[in-house]
Coordinates of C-alpha atoms in Angstrom, one line a residue:
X568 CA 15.4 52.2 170.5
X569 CA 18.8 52.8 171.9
X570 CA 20.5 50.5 174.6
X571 CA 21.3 53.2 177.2
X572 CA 22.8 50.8 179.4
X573 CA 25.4 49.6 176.6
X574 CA 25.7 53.6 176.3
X575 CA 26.7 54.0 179.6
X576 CA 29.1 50.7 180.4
X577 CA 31.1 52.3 177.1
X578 CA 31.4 56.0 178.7
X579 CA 33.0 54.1 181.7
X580 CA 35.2 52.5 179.6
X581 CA 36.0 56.0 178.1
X582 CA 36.5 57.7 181.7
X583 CA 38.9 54.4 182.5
X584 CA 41.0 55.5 179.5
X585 CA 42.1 58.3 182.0
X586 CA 42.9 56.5 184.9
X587 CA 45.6 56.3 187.1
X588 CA 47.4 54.3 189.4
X589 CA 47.6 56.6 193.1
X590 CA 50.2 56.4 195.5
X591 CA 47.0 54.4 197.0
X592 CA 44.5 53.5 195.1
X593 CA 43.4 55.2 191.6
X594 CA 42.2 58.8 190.1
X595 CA 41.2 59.9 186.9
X596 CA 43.3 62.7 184.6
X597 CA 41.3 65.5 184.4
X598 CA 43.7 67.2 182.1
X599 CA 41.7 67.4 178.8
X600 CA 39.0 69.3 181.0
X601 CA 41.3 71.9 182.1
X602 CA 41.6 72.8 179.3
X603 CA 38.3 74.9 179.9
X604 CA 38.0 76.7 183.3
X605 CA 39.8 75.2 185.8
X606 CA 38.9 77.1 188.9
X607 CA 36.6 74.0 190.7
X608 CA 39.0 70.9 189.4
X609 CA 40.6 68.7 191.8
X610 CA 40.9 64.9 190.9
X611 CA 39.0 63.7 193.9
X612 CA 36.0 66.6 193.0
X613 CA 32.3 65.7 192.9
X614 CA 31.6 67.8 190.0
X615 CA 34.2 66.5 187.5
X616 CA 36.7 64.0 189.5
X617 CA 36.9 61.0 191.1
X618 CA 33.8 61.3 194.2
X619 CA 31.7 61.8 191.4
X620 CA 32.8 59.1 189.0
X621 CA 31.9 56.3 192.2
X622 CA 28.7 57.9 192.3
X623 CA 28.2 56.4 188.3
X624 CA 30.4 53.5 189.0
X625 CA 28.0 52.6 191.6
X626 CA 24.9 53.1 189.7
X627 CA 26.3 50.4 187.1
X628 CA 27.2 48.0 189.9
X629 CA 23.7 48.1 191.1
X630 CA 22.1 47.9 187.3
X631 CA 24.6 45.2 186.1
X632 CA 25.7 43.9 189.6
X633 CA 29.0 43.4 188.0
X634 CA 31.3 43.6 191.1
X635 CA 34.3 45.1 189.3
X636 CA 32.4 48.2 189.1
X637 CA 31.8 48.2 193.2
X638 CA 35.8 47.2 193.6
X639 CA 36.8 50.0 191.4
X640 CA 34.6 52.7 192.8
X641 CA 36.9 51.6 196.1
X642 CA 39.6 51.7 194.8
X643 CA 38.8 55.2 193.5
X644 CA 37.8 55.7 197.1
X645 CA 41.0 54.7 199.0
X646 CA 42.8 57.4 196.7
X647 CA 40.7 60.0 198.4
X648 CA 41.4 58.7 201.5
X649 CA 45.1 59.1 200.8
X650 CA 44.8 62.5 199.8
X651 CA 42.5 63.6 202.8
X652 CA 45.4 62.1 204.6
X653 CA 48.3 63.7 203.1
X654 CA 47.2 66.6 200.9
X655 CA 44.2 67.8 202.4
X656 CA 44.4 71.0 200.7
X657 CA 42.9 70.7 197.3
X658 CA 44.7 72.6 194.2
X659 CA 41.2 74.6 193.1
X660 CA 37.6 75.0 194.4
X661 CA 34.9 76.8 194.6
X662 CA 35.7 76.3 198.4
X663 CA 37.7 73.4 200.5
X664 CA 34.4 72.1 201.9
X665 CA 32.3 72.3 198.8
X666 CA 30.0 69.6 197.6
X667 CA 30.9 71.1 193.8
X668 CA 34.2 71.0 194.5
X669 CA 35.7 69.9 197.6
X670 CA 35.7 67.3 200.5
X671 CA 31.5 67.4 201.2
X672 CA 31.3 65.6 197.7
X673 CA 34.3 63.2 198.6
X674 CA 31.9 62.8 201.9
X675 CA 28.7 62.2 199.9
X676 CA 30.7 59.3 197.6
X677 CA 31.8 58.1 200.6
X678 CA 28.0 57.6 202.4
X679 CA 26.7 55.7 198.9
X680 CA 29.2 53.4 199.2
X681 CA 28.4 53.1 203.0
X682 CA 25.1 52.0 202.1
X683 CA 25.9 49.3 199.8
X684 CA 28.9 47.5 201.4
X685 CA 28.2 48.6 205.2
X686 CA 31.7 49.2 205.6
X687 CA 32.5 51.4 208.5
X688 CA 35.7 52.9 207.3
X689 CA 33.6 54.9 205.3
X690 CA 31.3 56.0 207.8
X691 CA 34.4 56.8 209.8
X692 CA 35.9 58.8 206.7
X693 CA 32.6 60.8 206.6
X694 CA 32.9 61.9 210.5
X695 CA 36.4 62.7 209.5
X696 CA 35.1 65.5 207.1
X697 CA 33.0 66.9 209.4
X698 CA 35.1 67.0 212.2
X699 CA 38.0 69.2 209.6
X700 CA 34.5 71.2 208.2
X701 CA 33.7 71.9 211.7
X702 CA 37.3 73.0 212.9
X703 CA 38.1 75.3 210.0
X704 CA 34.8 77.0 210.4
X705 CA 34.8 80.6 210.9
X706 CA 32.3 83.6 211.4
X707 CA 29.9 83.8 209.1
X708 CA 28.1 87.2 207.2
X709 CA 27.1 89.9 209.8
X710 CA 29.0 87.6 212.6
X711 CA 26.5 85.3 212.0
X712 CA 26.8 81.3 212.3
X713 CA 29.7 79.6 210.0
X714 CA 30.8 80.1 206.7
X715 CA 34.2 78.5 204.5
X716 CA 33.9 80.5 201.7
X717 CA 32.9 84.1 200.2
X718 CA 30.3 81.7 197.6
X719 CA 27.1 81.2 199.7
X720 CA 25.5 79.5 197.8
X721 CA 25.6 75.7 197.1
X722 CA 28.9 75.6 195.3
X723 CA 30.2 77.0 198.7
X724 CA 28.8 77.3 202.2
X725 CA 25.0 76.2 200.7
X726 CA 26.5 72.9 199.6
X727 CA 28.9 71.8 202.5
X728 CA 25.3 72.9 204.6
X729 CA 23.2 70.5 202.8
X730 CA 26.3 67.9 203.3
X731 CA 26.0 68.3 206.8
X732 CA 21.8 67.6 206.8
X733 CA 22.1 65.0 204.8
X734 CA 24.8 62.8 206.9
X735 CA 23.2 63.4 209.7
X736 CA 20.3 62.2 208.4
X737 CA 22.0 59.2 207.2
X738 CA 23.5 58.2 210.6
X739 CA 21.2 59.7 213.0
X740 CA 23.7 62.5 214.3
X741 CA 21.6 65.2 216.1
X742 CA 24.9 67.0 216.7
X743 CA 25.6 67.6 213.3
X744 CA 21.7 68.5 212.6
X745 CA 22.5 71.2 215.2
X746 CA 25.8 72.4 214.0
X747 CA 24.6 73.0 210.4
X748 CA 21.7 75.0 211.9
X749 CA 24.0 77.3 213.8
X750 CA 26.0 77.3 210.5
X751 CA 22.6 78.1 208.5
X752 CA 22.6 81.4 210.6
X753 CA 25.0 82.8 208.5
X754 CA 22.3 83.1 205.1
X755 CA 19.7 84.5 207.7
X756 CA 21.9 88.1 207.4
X757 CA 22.0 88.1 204.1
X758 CA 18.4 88.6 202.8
X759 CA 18.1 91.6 200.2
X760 CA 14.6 93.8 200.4
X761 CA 13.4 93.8 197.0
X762 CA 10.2 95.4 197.5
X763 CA 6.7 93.8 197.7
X764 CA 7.4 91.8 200.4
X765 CA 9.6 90.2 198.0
X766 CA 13.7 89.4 198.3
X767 CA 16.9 87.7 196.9
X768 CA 20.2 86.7 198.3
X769 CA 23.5 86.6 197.2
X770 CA 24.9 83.2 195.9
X771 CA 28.5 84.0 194.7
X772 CA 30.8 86.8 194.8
X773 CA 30.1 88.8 191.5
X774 CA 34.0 89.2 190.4
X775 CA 33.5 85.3 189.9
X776 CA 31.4 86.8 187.3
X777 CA 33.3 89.8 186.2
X778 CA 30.0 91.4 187.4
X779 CA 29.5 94.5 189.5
X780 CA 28.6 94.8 193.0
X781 CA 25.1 95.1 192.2
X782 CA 24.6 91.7 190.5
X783 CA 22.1 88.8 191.1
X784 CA 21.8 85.8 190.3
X785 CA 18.3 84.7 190.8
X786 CA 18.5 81.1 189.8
X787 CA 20.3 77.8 190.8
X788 CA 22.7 76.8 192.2
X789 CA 24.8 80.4 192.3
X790 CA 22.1 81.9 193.5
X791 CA 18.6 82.5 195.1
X792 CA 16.8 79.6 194.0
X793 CA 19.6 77.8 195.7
X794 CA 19.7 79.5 199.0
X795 CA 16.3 79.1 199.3
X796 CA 16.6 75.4 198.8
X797 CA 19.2 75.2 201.4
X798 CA 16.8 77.4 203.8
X799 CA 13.5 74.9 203.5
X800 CA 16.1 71.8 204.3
X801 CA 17.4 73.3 207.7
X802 CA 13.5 74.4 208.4
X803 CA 12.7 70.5 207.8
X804 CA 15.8 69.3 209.8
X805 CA 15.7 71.6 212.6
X806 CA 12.1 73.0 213.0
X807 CA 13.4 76.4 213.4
X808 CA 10.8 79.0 212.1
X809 CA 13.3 81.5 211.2
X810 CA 14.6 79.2 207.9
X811 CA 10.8 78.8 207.4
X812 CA 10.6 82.7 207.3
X813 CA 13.3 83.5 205.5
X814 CA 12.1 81.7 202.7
X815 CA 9.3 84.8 202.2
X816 CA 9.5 86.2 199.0
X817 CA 12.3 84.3 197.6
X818 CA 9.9 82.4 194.8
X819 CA 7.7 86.0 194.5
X820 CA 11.0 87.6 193.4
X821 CA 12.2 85.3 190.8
X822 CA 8.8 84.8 189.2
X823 CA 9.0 88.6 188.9
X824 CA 12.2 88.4 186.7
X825 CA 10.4 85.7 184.3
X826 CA 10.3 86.6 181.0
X827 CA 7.7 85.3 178.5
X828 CA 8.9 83.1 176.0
X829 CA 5.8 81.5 174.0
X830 CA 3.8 79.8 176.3
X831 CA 6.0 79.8 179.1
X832 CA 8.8 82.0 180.8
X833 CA 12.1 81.7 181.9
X834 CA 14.5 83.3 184.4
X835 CA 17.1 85.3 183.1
X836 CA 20.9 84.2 184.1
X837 CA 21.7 87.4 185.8
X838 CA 20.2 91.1 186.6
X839 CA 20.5 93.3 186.2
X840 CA 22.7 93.7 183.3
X841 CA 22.2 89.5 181.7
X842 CA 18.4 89.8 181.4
X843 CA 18.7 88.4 177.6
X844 CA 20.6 85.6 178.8
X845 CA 18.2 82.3 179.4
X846 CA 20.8 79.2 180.7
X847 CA 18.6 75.8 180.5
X848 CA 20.7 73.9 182.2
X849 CA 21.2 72.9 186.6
X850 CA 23.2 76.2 186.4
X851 CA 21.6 79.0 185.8
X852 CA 18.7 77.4 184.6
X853 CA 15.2 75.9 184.9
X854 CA 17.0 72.2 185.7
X855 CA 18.2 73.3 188.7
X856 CA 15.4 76.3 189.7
X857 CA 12.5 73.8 189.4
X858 CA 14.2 71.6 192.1
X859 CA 13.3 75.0 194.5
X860 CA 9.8 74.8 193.1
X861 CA 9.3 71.4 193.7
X862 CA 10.5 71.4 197.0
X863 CA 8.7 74.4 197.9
X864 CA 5.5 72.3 196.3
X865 CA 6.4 69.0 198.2
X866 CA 6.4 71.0 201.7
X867 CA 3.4 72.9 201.1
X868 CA 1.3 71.4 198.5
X869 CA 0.6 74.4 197.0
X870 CA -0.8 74.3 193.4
X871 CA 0.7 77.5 192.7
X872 CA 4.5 76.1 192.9
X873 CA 3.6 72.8 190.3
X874 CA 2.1 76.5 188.3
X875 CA 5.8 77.5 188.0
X876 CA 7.9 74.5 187.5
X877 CA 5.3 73.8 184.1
X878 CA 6.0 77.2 183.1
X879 CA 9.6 77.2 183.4
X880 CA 9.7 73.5 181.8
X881 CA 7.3 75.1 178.5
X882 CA 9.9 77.9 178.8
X883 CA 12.5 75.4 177.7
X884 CA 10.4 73.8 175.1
X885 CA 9.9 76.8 173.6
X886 CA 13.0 77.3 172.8
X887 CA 13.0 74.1 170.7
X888 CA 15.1 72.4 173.1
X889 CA 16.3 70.1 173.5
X890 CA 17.0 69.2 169.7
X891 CA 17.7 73.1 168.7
X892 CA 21.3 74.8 170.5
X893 CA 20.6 78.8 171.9
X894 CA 23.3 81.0 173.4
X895 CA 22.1 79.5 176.8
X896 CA 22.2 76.1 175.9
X897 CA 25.4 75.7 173.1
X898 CA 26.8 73.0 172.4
X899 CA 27.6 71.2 175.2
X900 CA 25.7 67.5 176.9
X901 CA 26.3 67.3 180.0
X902 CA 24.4 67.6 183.4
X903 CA 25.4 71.3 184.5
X904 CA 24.8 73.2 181.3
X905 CA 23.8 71.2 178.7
X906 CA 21.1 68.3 177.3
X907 CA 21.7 65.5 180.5
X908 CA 20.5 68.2 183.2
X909 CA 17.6 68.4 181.4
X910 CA 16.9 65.0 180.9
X911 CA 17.3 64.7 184.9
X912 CA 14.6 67.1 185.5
X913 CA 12.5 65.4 182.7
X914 CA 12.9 62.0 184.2
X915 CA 12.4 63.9 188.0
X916 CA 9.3 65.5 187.3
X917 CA 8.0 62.4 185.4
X918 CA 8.8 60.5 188.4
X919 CA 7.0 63.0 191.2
X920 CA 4.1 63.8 188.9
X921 CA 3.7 60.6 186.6
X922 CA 2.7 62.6 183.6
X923 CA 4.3 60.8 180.2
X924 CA 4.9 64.3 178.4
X925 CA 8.0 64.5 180.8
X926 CA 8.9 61.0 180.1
X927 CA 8.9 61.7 176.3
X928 CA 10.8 65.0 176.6
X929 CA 13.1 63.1 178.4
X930 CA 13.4 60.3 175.9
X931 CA 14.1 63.4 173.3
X932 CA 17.2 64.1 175.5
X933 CA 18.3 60.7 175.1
X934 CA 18.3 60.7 171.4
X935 CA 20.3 63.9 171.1
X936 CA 22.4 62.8 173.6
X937 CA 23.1 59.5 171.7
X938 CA 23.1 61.2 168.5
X939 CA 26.0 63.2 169.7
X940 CA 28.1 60.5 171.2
X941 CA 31.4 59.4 169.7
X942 CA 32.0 56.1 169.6
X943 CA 35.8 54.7 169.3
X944 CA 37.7 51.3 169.7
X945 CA 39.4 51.5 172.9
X946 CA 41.7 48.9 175.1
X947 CA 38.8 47.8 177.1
X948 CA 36.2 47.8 174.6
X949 CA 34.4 50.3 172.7
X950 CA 34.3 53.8 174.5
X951 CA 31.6 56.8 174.4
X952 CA 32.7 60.2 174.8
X953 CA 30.8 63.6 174.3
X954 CA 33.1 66.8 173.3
X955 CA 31.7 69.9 173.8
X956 CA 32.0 73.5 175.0
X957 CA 32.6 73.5 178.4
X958 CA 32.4 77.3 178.9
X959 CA 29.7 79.4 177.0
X960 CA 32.3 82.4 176.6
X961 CA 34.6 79.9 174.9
X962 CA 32.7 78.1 172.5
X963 CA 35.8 77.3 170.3
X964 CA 37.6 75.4 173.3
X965 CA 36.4 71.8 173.1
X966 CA 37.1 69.1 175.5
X967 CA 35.9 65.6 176.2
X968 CA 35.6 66.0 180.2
X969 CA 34.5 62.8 182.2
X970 CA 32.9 63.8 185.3
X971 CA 29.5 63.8 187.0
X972 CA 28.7 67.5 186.4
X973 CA 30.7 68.3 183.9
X974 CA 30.9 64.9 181.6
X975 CA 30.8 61.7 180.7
X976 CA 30.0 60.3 184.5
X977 CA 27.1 62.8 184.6
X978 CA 25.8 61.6 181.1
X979 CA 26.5 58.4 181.4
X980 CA 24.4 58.3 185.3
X981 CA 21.3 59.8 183.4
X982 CA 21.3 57.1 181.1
X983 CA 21.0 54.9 183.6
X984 CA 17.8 56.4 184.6
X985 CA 16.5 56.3 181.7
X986 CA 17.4 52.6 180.8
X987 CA 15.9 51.7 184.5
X988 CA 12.4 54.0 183.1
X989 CA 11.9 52.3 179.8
X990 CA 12.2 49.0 181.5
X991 CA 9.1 49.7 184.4
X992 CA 12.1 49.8 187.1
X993 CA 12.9 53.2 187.8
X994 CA 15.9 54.5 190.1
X995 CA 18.2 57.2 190.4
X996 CA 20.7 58.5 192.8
X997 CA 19.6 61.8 194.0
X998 CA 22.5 64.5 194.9
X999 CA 22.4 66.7 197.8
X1000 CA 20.5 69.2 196.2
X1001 CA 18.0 67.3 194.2
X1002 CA 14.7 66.4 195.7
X1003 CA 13.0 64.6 193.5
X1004 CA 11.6 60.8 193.7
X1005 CA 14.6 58.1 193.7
X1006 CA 11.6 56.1 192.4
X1007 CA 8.4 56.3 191.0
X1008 CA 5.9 58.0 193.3
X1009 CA 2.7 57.5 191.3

């Protein structure tokens, strides 16, 4: 059986062999991962810089409770400070108020390390955010509510929404509650009749894609599945019926574009002209869409939505995944595309559900993801790093990137969860966007 938790204390060491000394405080190179695409990197980024790198360095201070891990993730922390300070406007994102990309995932790093040291500065740095989101809002689609971005979906106005919610929640802020509702009025104008009281709506401008005007994405987090998500939060925040509605035909629509594999489905990456493309992954694929389902299935308690999330998850093992590579799941590891999204949704769904088959698809994600590891001598130890394919369309640019959604943080954080589930002690630290159980529900 492999030690996860010695597996993940070596990636840190590996993401430490990129650090750097700020003018306060420290950051990470992300130089070896530009080397794919660049257009979401900033050093302080959730998805592959420094927010997201406390988010694993605190999930090893509270497995190990090894304090230099805590004093590190602050230190990490202060840098961000410094540069919301004094460079506010960050070299490349999906948008400057992005929870991928930008200062709502510096905000979210900033609440978990609220929670463990009760420090106020960070509660103070979180109001901070909010208070520049909130200024450098403008009109959204139709001239309706708030948008920062032309991506609505979670890597843009979706995510800094679901930022907002989930602060407030945090510190009992009706205000903000209210201010991401009026902001959430800007996806209600963008809801796309597709017939049979089914519908879609856009996620991310399509020249991201080099797509035509007419493309969809119908999964997560670019795209329906995702807005959909973002619409049942600010229904459960704010009571407002009109989220609830717009929510109507959203799941209809994508089961629609399901296409039969063996004994389950999946949801192409894009239509209408990617139909034969099937991602796995959080993006694009069934580890992200099933977090719609299962939220859709924890408000309602409809059997129908549990119908879905199995089908999409037999999709995936029908593919022989996650042990066999396909165009939509090459050879990459980490959470957004490759083997450690799925072993989140594995370990999610085992945790909501309690059914072992997920648990032991899940420990099949660990051995690949082991199996794949390299494993080097390094000044603070022995280091684990994974180099892969960041980018489908480049599959002969490899890198070794280190952070939570695109790397070694990310990989190294789902090891943890499954060290804590092998050892009766389960516990994982949800994002934004993922609703399922921090622990064990049955």
């Amino acid at each position: 059986m492999a030690d996860y938790l010695t597996y993940a204390k070596e990636t840190m060491n590996f993401i430490n062999s990129r650090k750097n000394q700020g003018p306060e405080g420290i950051y990470w190179s992300l130089q070896d991962a530009a080397e794919g695409r660049s257009i979401y990197y900033d050093e302080i980024c959730m998805y592959a810089g420094a927010s997201g790198i406390i988010v694993f360095l605190l999930g090893l201070y509270q497995t190990t409770n090894d304090v230099s891990y805590l004093q590190e993730a602050e230190e990490a922390a202060t840098y961000i400070r410094y540069r919301f300070d004094h460079d506010r406007d960050l070299k490349r994102n999906f948008s400057k108020y992005a929870f991928s990309s930008g200062w709502s995932g510096a905000g979210f790093a900033m609440i978990q390390l609220y929670k463990i040291t009760g420090n106020e500065k960070y509660k103070t740095f979180v109001a901070d955010i909010i208070e520049s989101a909130k200024a450098d809002a403008k009109t959204g689609k139709n001239g309706r509510g708030y948008s920062w971005t032309s991506f609505p979906g979670i890597v843009g106005d979706a995510g800094t929404v679901l930022f907002f919610l989930y602060a407030a929640k945090t510190f009992g802020r009706e205000d903000w509650t209210a201010f991401a509702a009026k902001a959430g009025e800007n996806f209600l104008g963008q809801r796309h009749d597709a017939g049979n009281g089914t519908c879609w709506y856009p996620g991310v401008d399509p020249v991201y894609f080099g797509a035509k005007e007419d493309y969809i994405d119908p999964n997560f987090p670019m795209g329906t599945g995702g807005i959909g998500f973002v619409l049942l939060n600010l229904y459960e925040a704010s009571g407002d019926q009109r989220f609830l509605e717009a929510t109507k035909g959203i799941a209809d629509f994508m089961i629609a574009q399901a296409v039969k594999m063996k004994a389950g489905s999946l949801i192409p990456h894009g239509l209408p002209d990617r139909k034969d493309l099937f991602y796995l992954g959080y993006c694009h694929g069934p580890a992200g869409t099933n977090r719609f389902f299962y939220k859709l299935y924890e408000m309602t308690g409809e059997d129908r939505y549990k119908r879905y999330i199995d089908m999409l998850t037999q999709g995936v093992i029908d593919t022989g995944a996650p042990e066999v590579r396909t165009e939509g799941y090459w050879n990459t590891y980490n959470i957004c595309c490759g083997t450690a999204g799925l072993l989140n949704m594995y370990l999610g769904l085992w945790a909501a559900f309690g059914d072992e088959t997920y648990l032991e698809q899940a420990k099949r994600c660990g051995k690949v993801i082991t199996d794949g590891a390299t494993i080097t001598d390094g000044t603070e130890g022995r280091e684990c790093a994974w180099r892969f394919a960041l980018d489908r369309v480049a599959p002969d640019v490899l890198s070794t990137p280190i952070g939570l959604f695109d790397g070694a943080a990310g990989i190294g954080a789902v090891l943890l969860q499954l060290a804590s589930a092998e050892k009766g002690q389960f516990h994982a630290t949800r994002m934004l966007d993922d609703p399922f159980p921090e622990k064990n529900k049955l």
